[in-house]
Amino acid sequence: MIEEDNKIHIQSINDVRTGEDVMRRFCEALPADRLLQGNDYDTSNTFIKERGMRKYTDPNTGATLTYGSSLVVLSHFLGCLPHRGDTALQATFVMSVEHKQFVCEVILPENSPVLSAIGRPAAKKSIAKRSAAFEACLLLRKGGHLDSHLIPTYHKQLPAMRNAHLALNMKKTNAYDMRIKPSLWENTRGSQPEALFMTVLEVALPENLERSYQPLALMTRTQLPDFPAFPLYLQPCQTTQLRSTSILKSVRLVGSDLAELNCFTLRIYKDIFNKEFEDNIPNMSYWLAPVIADKEIHQEEQSPASIIDWQVLHDVYAQEELGWDETKPNNYLENRYIVDKWSGGRRFFSVEVVPGLRPDDPVPDDGVVSKERKSILDFTVTLFKKSRERARWSPNQPVVLAHSVPYRLNWLDKFTEKELGHKSTSYICPEPLLISALPTSVASMGYLFPAILTRLESYLVALEVSDLLGLKLQPSLALEAITKDSDNTEEHREQQLHIQRGMGKNYERLEFIGDCFLKMATSISLFAQNPDNNEYEYHVKRMLLICNKNLFSTALQKKLYEYVRSTGFSRRNWYPQGIKLLKGKGHTKAGTEVYKHHLGDKTIADVCEAVIGAALLSYKDEENMDMAVKAVTALVSSPDHDVSEWADYYRLYKKPRYQIAQPSATHLDLAAKIEQKHNYHFRYPRLLQSAFIHPSLPSLWSDKIPCYQRLEFLGDSLLDMACINFLFHRHPDQDPQWLTEHKMAMVSNKFLAALAAKLEFHRHVRVAGTVVEFQNREYVAEIQEAEADSNGSRDYWMATKNPPKCLSDVVEAYIGAVFVDSEFDFKEVERFFDTHVRWFFEDMTIYDTFANNHPTTLLHTRLTTTFGCSNYRLMANELPSPSPASAGYPAPIVAVVMIHDEIVANASASSGKNAKVRASEKALKLLDGLVPFEFRRRFGCSCEGVLDDDAGMRVGVEIGSAI
């Protein structure tokens, strides 16, 4: 309809008619082989003549798929795919000519389980198009995405693959059995040994004991492993290392040797710790022996019996105590270990007799005094009142200056305020007390034994974890991997709750690097075993392998929870098992006590990752990752990762045909140009070409070389590992949160895109269409200008806008291609990192604020430091399916920001991470411009937070992780 006499309308009609006429003449001039008839064209005669025509009939229902129906079936499937907006998803058909016949490739949307299919050659374009659709439908039917009636059943493939079904409740805890003692003791008890192995225990700086000292030897039926040195806190501001040496050769026992060792060990328990155990040699787990002082100890000692101080053993065996009477000279009382027979807690190291003091004299001012016991004799005698009145003591006995032994037993931990205030100077009389047959040098070392034994037994338990998983780990790393020293060890920078003191390093750093290696190892295994999978399938399979739920399940099967060290030093748990306690606290308990500890599900999964980290670092110096690979296999428990050493990955890999095909001149030219940017020569130039093919490019246009998505999936995990290796070892004291925040800068799209521009990778990207190419050129011009204006600044890349993702993907894909071409040599990945990445991050302080600009981190900082609020939460959860028809499709995740129980922002996305980011962005816009008093009034906030830049993290804030 046009307006009468309207010249503009008339001219428009004439232009359209002219255009139609031109197009008609053009089409009529085309040769017959270039004409493509529409779907209503009668092709029955052509189909009859077409030799390649096929059909598929379902054996159960008889539903038939033909070339003619394939377009309808495919269109129906695409219409059922989940999508946003009102625009329906469509297939793209790309036509090419091979040997004078048409070949068509159909490209499906990215969220389709089948991304493309190539039809058979045909004489007509219409047949080639239907052939491609037919092949795509066959792939969908084979994958179970079309049912027996050729109706879409895509939803059946996805439900088990979503993050929400694979996560664990971080707060959920259960009570589990806990191993207090290593099974070694129980397994070796029950026999009368004829020979024993020695592990000599020495203090590196014995002067810190402030008295005479001689080492002790732990005598066991089997040889103990080599233990690492560990610190003991013998003085408030000083530490010394406890060294252990496991002698290779055993000590043959003759005569009364075993009886003397047994007597010596039981005497230490009785005189030092006031614990009397039964004399039962077969049930003893170990024995103690004094070692000659100042004796040089060697592991290859040929005569280990010669380093034992047999004279001390004979003396202790011969007499239970040293008597005293008035005939003894004063120097007899010097340097003695003295025990209060009446009070289990009082022990003294004597110094000398004090001339001029008598028992009935008051305690000097510098001495310890007890209530209502003012005289020296009164202080010495701890009998009850009636027993004290009946007792008779010599009024002429000397007064001895001594130092009382503190109640401190946990020498693995620093001194507490209470222990620092201990007053030790004492004045005592010898007659009411027991002078032990144990020399002072033995007693001073004996006091350290409970702490030493606790750590050694923890090492043994940790090594049992190694044996359980078939691994060989360094004892220190094995113990670190299973040490949980607080209720919320995994909550970095939060105030630690119920912290267990003196346990050493906990698992958090090992869990961090173990998690990264787990991601890399499973990525390599999946890539090697499934060369035809697309990126989505890789992600889904990897998620099933590395998710906490899978690790937790494996740990439960192996009872890994029993080995977790969640309790620090105990004044009772160090007692020897197997022999009965006759006197002392706890002697009335009957039977074997069962110990429990509460562990979160995620804690157990984290320990699995920490064990992987321990396996990796145990062989760091040898640059050998075989043990870490073996650990991953043991803990993921899946045929998708069933390898025992690094070399197995490459053995699994079957080179695809596109990789080993003869390269063209174009491929060789690309390889030569890229080699100028990074000094690596590709054996397979077609593999390199794959790293530069954008997903939009049809495979018919790329010599059937796949796009970079597979290599990018692999390269992403490899680059992650290289970056974390760098940060982990360069910053040994930083916690996992700091490492994660600073890794974000190293693997960010911004940096990798800038690196791609610097290496001129953008010049070689093959892409269909001009949009991506234009975006790349525009960004490269901007980043080159930023670099030119930076005056050598290493963070110039942060000053640009967000780059197209294509460029960062190409860098990761290139790393993956180098790795595959080099036969899975990780050193080539590290060489790329050292050559092109490391320089930017030598000084990590310039990236301290990078993570703070992340919306989720920024929201947390704004609420805690600007407004002083601690009552807020950022949560994400899966939305229920709106209808049965949509059941099973990737359900959207909704995230909400709550401030004082009020929802202030919400957003949804396909993943919890993205949903949290969007919700945080909305909340930040809402908070923008508010001053603290307005915030408090608006949200009713009365939190007693610190409103300055020094405010720290607050307990109880569930901020989640968007990193």
mmCIF file of N, CA and C in Angstrom, residues 93-94 104 122 125 524 691 708 864:
data_model
loop_
_atom_site.group_PDB
_atom_site.id
_atom_site.type_symbol
_atom_site.label_atom_id
_atom_site.label_comp_id
_atom_site.label_asym_id
_atom_site.label_seq_id
_atom_site.Cartn_x
_atom_site.Cartn_y
_atom_site.Cartn_z
ATOM 1 N N PHE A 93 24.476 -24.403 7.272
ATOM 2 C CA PHE A 93 24.936 -25.357 6.261
ATOM 3 C C PHE A 93 26.012 -24.698 5.412
ATOM 4 N N VAL A 94 27.157 -25.358 5.320
ATOM 5 C CA VAL A 94 28.282 -24.838 4.550
ATOM 6 C C VAL A 94 28.566 -25.821 3.414
ATOM 7 N N CYS A 104 28.400 -31.100 1.958
ATOM 8 C CA CYS A 104 27.818 -30.108 2.869
ATOM 9 C C CYS A 104 28.179 -30.456 4.316
ATOM 10 N N ALA A 122 27.383 -35.453 -3.117
ATOM 11 C CA ALA A 122 26.169 -35.601 -3.912
ATOM 12 C C ALA A 122 26.266 -34.715 -5.140
ATOM 13 N N LYS A 125 23.082 -29.860 -4.710
ATOM 14 C CA LYS A 125 23.241 -29.194 -3.410
ATOM 15 C C LYS A 125 22.136 -29.597 -2.455
ATOM 16 N N ILE A 524 44.657 -34.024 31.019
ATOM 17 C CA ILE A 524 45.555 -34.723 30.092
ATOM 18 C C ILE A 524 45.017 -36.125 29.793
ATOM 19 N N ALA A 691 45.396 -24.921 16.641
ATOM 20 C CA ALA A 691 45.386 -23.950 17.740
ATOM 21 C C ALA A 691 44.946 -22.565 17.289
ATOM 22 N N TYR A 708 40.198 -24.843 17.875
ATOM 23 C CA TYR A 708 41.139 -24.846 19.000
ATOM 24 C C TYR A 708 40.526 -25.246 20.333
ATOM 25 N N THR A 864 32.609 -5.024 54.540
ATOM 26 C CA THR A 864 33.337 -5.203 55.799
ATOM 27 C C THR A 864 34.151 -3.985 56.202
#
